XYZ file of C-alpha atoms in Angstrom:
392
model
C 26.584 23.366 -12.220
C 27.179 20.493 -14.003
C 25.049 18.061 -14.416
C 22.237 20.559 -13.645
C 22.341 20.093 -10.045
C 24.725 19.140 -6.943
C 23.525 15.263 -7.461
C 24.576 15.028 -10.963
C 21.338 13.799 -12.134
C 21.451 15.478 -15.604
C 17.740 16.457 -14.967
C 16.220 19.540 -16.625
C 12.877 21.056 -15.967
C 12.547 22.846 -19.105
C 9.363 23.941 -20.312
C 9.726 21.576 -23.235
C 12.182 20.794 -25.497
C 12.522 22.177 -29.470
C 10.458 21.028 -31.771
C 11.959 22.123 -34.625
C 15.934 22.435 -36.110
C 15.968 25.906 -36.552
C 19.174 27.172 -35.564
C 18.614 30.473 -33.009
C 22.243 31.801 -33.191
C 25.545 30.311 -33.164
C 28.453 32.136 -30.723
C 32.091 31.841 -31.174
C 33.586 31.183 -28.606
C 36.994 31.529 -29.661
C 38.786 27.966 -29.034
C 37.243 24.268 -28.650
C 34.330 24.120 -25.921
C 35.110 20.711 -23.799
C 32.707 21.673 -20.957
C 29.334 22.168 -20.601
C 27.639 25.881 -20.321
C 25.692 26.760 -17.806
C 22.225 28.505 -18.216
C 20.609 31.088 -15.715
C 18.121 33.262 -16.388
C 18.685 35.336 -19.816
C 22.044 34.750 -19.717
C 24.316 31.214 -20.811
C 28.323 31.096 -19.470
C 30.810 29.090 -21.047
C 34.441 28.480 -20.882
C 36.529 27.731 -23.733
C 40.197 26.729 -24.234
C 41.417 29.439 -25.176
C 41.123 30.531 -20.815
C 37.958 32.750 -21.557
C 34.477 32.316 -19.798
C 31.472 33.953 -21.971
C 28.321 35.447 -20.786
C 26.083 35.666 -23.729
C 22.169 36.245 -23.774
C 20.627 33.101 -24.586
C 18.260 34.539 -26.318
C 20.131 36.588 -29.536
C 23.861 35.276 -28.696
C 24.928 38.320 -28.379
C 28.009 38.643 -26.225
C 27.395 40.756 -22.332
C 30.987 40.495 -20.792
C 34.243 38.007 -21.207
C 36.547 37.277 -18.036
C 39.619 36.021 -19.079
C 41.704 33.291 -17.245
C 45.565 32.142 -17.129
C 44.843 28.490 -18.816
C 42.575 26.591 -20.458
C 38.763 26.221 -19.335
C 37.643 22.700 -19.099
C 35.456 23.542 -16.032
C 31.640 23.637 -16.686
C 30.295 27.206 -14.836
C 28.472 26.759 -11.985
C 25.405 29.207 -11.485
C 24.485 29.924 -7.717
C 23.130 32.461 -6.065
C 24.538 35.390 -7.520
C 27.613 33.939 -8.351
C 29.603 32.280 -11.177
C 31.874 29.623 -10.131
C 34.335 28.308 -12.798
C 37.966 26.287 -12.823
C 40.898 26.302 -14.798
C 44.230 24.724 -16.095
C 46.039 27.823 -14.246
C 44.713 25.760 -11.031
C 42.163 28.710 -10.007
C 38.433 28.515 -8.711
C 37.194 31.788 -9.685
C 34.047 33.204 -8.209
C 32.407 35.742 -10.618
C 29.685 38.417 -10.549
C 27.086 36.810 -13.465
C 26.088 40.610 -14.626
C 29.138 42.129 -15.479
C 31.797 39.312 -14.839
C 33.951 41.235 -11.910
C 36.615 38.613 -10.030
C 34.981 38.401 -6.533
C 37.505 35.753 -5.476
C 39.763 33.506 -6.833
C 41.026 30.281 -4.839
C 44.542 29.094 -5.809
C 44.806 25.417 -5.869
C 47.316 22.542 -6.440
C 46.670 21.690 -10.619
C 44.205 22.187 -13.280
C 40.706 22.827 -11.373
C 37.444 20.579 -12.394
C 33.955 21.518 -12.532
C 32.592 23.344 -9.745
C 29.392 21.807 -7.387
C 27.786 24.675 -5.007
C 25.722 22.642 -2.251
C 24.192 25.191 0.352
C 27.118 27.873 1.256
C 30.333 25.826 0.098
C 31.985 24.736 -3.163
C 33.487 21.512 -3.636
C 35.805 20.986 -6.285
C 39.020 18.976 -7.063
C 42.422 19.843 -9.225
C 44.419 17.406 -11.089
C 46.918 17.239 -8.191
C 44.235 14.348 -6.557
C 42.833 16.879 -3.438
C 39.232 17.356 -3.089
C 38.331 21.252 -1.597
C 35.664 22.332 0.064
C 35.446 26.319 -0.705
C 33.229 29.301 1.330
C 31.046 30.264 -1.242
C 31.224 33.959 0.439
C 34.783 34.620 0.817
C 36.571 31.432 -1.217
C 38.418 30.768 1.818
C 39.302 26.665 2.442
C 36.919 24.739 4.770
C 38.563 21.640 4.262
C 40.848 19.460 2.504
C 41.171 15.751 1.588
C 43.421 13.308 -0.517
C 40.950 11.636 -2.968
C 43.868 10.117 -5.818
C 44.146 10.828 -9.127
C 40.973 12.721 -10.966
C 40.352 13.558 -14.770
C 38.467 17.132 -14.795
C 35.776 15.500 -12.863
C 33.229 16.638 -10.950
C 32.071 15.689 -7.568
C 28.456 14.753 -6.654
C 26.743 15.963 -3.335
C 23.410 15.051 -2.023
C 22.804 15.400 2.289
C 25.558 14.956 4.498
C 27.865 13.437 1.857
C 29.836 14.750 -1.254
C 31.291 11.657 -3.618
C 34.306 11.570 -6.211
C 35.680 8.436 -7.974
C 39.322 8.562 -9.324
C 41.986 6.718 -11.509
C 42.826 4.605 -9.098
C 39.842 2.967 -9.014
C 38.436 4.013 -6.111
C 34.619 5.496 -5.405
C 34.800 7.617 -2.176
C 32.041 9.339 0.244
C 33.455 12.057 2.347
C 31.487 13.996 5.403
C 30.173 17.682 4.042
C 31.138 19.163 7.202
C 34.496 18.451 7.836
C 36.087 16.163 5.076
C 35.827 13.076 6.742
C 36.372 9.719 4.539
C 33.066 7.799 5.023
C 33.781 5.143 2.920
C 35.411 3.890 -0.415
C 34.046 1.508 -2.966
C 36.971 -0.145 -5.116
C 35.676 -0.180 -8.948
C 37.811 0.132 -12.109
C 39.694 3.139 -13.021
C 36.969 6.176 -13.026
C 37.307 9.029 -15.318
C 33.378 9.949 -15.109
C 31.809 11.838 -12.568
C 29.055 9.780 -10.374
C 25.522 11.024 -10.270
C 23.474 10.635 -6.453
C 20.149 10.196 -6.229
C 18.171 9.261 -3.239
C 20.761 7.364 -1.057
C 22.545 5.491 -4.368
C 25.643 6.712 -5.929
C 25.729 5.741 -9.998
C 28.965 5.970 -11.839
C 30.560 4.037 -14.875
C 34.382 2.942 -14.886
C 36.477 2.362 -17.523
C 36.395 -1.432 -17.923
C 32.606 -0.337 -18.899
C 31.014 -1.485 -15.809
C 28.245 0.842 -14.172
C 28.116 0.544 -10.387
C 25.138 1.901 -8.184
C 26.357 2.207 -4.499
C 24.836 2.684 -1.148
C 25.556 6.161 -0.129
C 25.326 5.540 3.383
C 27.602 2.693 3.290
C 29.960 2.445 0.146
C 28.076 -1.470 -0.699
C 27.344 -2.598 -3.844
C 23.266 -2.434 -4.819
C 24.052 -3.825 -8.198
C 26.671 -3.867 -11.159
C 26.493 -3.872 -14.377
C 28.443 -4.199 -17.762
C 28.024 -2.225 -20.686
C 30.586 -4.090 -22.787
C 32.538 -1.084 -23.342
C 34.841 1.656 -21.579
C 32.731 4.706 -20.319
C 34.950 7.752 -20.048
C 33.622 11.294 -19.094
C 30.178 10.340 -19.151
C 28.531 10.843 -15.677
C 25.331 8.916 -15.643
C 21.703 10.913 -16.140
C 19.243 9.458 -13.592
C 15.829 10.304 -14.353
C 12.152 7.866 -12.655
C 13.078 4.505 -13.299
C 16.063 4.769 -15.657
C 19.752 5.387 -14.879
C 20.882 6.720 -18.315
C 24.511 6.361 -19.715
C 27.032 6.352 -22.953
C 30.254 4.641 -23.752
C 32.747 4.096 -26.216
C 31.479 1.107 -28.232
C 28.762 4.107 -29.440
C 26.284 2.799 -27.114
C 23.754 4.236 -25.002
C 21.970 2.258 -22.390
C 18.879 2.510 -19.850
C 19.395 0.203 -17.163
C 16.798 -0.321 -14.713
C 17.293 1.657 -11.269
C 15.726 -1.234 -9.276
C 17.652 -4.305 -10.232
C 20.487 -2.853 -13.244
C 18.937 -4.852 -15.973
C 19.410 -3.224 -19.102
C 16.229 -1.910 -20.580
C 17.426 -1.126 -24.462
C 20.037 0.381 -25.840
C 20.771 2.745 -28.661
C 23.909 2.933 -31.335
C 25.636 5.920 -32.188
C 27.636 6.159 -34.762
C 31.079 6.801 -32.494
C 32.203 6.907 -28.790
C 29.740 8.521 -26.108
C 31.348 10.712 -23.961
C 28.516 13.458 -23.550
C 26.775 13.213 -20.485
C 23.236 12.600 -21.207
C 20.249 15.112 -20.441
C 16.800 14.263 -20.360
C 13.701 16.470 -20.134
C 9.876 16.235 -20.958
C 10.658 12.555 -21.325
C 13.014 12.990 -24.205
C 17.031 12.363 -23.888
C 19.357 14.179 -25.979
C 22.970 12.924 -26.402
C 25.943 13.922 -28.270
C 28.663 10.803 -30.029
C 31.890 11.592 -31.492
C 31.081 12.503 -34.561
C 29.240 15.532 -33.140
C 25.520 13.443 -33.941
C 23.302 14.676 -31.749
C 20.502 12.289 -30.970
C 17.110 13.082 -29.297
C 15.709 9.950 -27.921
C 12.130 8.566 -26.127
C 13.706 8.494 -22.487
C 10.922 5.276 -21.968
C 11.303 3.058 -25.249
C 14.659 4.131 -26.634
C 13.120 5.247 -30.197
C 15.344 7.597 -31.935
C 13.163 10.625 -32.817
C 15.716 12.510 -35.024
C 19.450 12.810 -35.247
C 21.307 15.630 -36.896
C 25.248 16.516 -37.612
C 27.234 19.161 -36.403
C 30.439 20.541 -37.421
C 32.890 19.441 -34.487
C 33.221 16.676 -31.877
C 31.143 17.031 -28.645
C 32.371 16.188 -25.207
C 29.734 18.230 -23.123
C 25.705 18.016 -22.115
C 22.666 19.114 -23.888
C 21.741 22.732 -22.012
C 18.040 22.938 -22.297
C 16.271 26.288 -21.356
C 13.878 28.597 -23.118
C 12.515 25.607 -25.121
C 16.076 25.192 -26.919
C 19.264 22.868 -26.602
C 22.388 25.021 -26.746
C 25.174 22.928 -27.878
C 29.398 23.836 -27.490
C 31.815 21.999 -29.971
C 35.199 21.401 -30.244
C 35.226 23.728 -33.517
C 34.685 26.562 -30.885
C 31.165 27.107 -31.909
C 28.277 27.591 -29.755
C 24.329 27.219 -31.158
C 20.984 27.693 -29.572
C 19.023 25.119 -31.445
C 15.035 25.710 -30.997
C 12.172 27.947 -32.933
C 12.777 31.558 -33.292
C 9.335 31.777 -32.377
C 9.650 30.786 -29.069
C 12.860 33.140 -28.432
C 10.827 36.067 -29.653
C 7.788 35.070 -26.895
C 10.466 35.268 -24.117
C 10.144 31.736 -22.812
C 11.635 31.480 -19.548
C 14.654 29.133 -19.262
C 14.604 25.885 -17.380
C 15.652 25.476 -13.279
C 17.454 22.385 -12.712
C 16.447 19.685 -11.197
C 15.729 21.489 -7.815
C 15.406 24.852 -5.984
C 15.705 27.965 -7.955
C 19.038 28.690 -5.646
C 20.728 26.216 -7.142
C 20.823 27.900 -10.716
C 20.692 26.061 -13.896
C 24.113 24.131 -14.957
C 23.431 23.719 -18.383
C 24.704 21.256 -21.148
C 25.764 21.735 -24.475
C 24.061 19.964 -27.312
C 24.289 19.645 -31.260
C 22.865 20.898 -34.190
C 22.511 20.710 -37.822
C 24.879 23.628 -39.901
C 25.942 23.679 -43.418
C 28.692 21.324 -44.399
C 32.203 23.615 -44.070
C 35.724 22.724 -44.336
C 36.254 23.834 -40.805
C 33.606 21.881 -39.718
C 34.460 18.842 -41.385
C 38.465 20.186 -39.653
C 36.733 20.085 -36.088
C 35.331 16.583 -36.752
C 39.015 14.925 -38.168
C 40.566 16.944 -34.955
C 37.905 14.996 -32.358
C 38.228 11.631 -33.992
C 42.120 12.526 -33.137
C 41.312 14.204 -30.288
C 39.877 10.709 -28.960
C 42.643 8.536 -30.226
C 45.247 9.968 -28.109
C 42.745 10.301 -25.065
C 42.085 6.317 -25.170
C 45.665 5.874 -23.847
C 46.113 9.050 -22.211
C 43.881 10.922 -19.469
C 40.682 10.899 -21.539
């Protein structure tokens, strides 16, 4: 699910990341890839905009089954005990069979449907009409509704008894797993990022560029923070001591997790809005250009950067010592040594339990310089312009 787990943390136990820039295969997936694939098992899921979710081996790219929906899929997959849940602009939750791709429910909702978070037997997702659902991950039928405001594709966060969603508005809200009950809201600028929980402390930047860690069991302030620039569609990565985030001055900053000081920061060369992943103590993060950058998670040191050919909104996927990376020129590459694919490394479990899948991320990589790529890149830098005053 995205994020790699129902808490957001952008956490990845992989067995370790690549070593090398060998590219492992490159799948088209037919129209721009905004969301993040998801990873489980031998198999990686992603949606495109053209409406169509993938299921490709992760291992040769080679294609297993396509579902087609009715709109466009911003909605990262969500990987969960048999099932693959998955959103779209035609306002559907679909639940999926992650063998063959068979529709074992759909859930009709209210507007274009964000990325899905599976936390024990329910689904919690929200559509662009403002409502937050809580789904039966058995039959799809509704548990419970509530009124959360206006949301930009985002996804909520759930850790215990509580499930959290910021909005436009500016509003941070907690609401009771059980029955939808508001818990508390935490007034903050207008959010377009989804928050990240871990232990008791909601994280989330707003768009006037401030990062806020709140008290989970209370909706209070621990400490703010400002980055000095708008952070849009970058939830935060928390990982030991660091909470981990991006904005659009091309910035990426490790603040402290006890007291929000900044620890160092790194420049990009353009905007941040990939969501940040960090395994083996190394981060990997995607700018607007489509840079990828792999980063020491404890000092900030910029290992190695390379180019790809199209703008990157979603996070680094890391399993089977690779990082499989989606662009917005449709393509999708398995970065890593070949050598490793052919010894059948086994792909990474997120952040937690083996039931809870692996919600994987989609990172860049180097490929020759092509007018189409260099196409995709001109179309993000646009892509960006008009979603600074629109619902970017």
């Amino acid at each position: 699910m995205f994020q790699q787990n129902p808490s957001n943390t952008g956490t990845a136990m992989a067995p370790s990341p690549p070593e090398d820039d060998d590219i492992r295969f490159e799948f088209d997936a037919g129209g721009e890839v905004i969301s993040s694939p998801a990873i489980s098992g031998d198999r990686l899921y992603v949606g495109s905009t053209t409406g169509t979710v993938h299921a490709v081996d992760v291992r040769t790219g080679a294609e297993r089954w396509s579902f087609t929906t009715n709109g466009t899929v911003h909605s990262s997959p969500a990987v969960v005990n048999n099932r693959v849940y998955v959103g779209s602009a035609d306002g559907t939750l679909y639940a999926l069979t992650p063998a063959s791709g068979d529709l074992v429910w759909r859930f009709e909702t209210e507007g274009e449907v964000g990325s899905p978070v599976v936390a024990d037997d329910r689904v919690f997702v929200t559509d662009r009409a403002g409502t937050l659902y809580a789904v039966s991950s058995r039959d799809g039928s509704e548990l419970w509704s509530a009124d959360v405001g206006p949301v930009y594709r985002s996804a909520p966060a759930v850790e215990g008894a509580t499930v959290c969603i910021g909005s436009r508005n500016g509003t941070l809200s907690g609401f009771d797993v059980a029955d939808g009950a508001r818990q508390w809201t935490y007034e903050a600028g207008p959010i377009t990022s989804p928050p990240t929980v871990v232990n008791g402390f909601v994280y989330v930047g707003d768009r006037e560029g401030v990062v806020h860690a709140v008290d989970q069991s209370t909706g209070e302030a621990a400490w703010t923070v400002n980055t000095g620039a708008r952070i849009n569609k970058c939830a935060p990565a928390v990982v030991g001591e660091y909470v981990y985030v991006g904005n659009d001055d091309a910035t990426l900053s490790a603040i402290r997790i006890t007291d929000g000081e900044e620890a160092w920061t790194v420049d990009a060369d353009r905007w941040i809005s990939s969501p940040p992943a960090v395994a083996d103590g190394r981060l990997f993060v995607c700018d607007g250009t489509g840079r990828l950058l792999g980063v020491d998670a404890q000092d900030g040191t910029v290992g190695w950067t390379r180019l790809l050919p199209g703008y990157v909104t979603s996070s680094p996927a890391l399993a089977d010592s690779a990082v499989v990376v989606g662009t917005g020129s449709g393509q999708v590459f398995a970065v890593g040594s070949r050598e490793d694919s052919a010894n059948g490394t086994e792909a990474a479990t997120a952040g937690g339990s083996d039931s809870d899948g692996i919600l994987s991320f989609v990172l860049a990589h180097p490929v020759p310089f092509t007018i189409a790529g260099c196409v995709a890149s001109v179309v993000g830098l646009l892509h960006q312009l008009f979603a600074s005053g629109g619902d970017g």
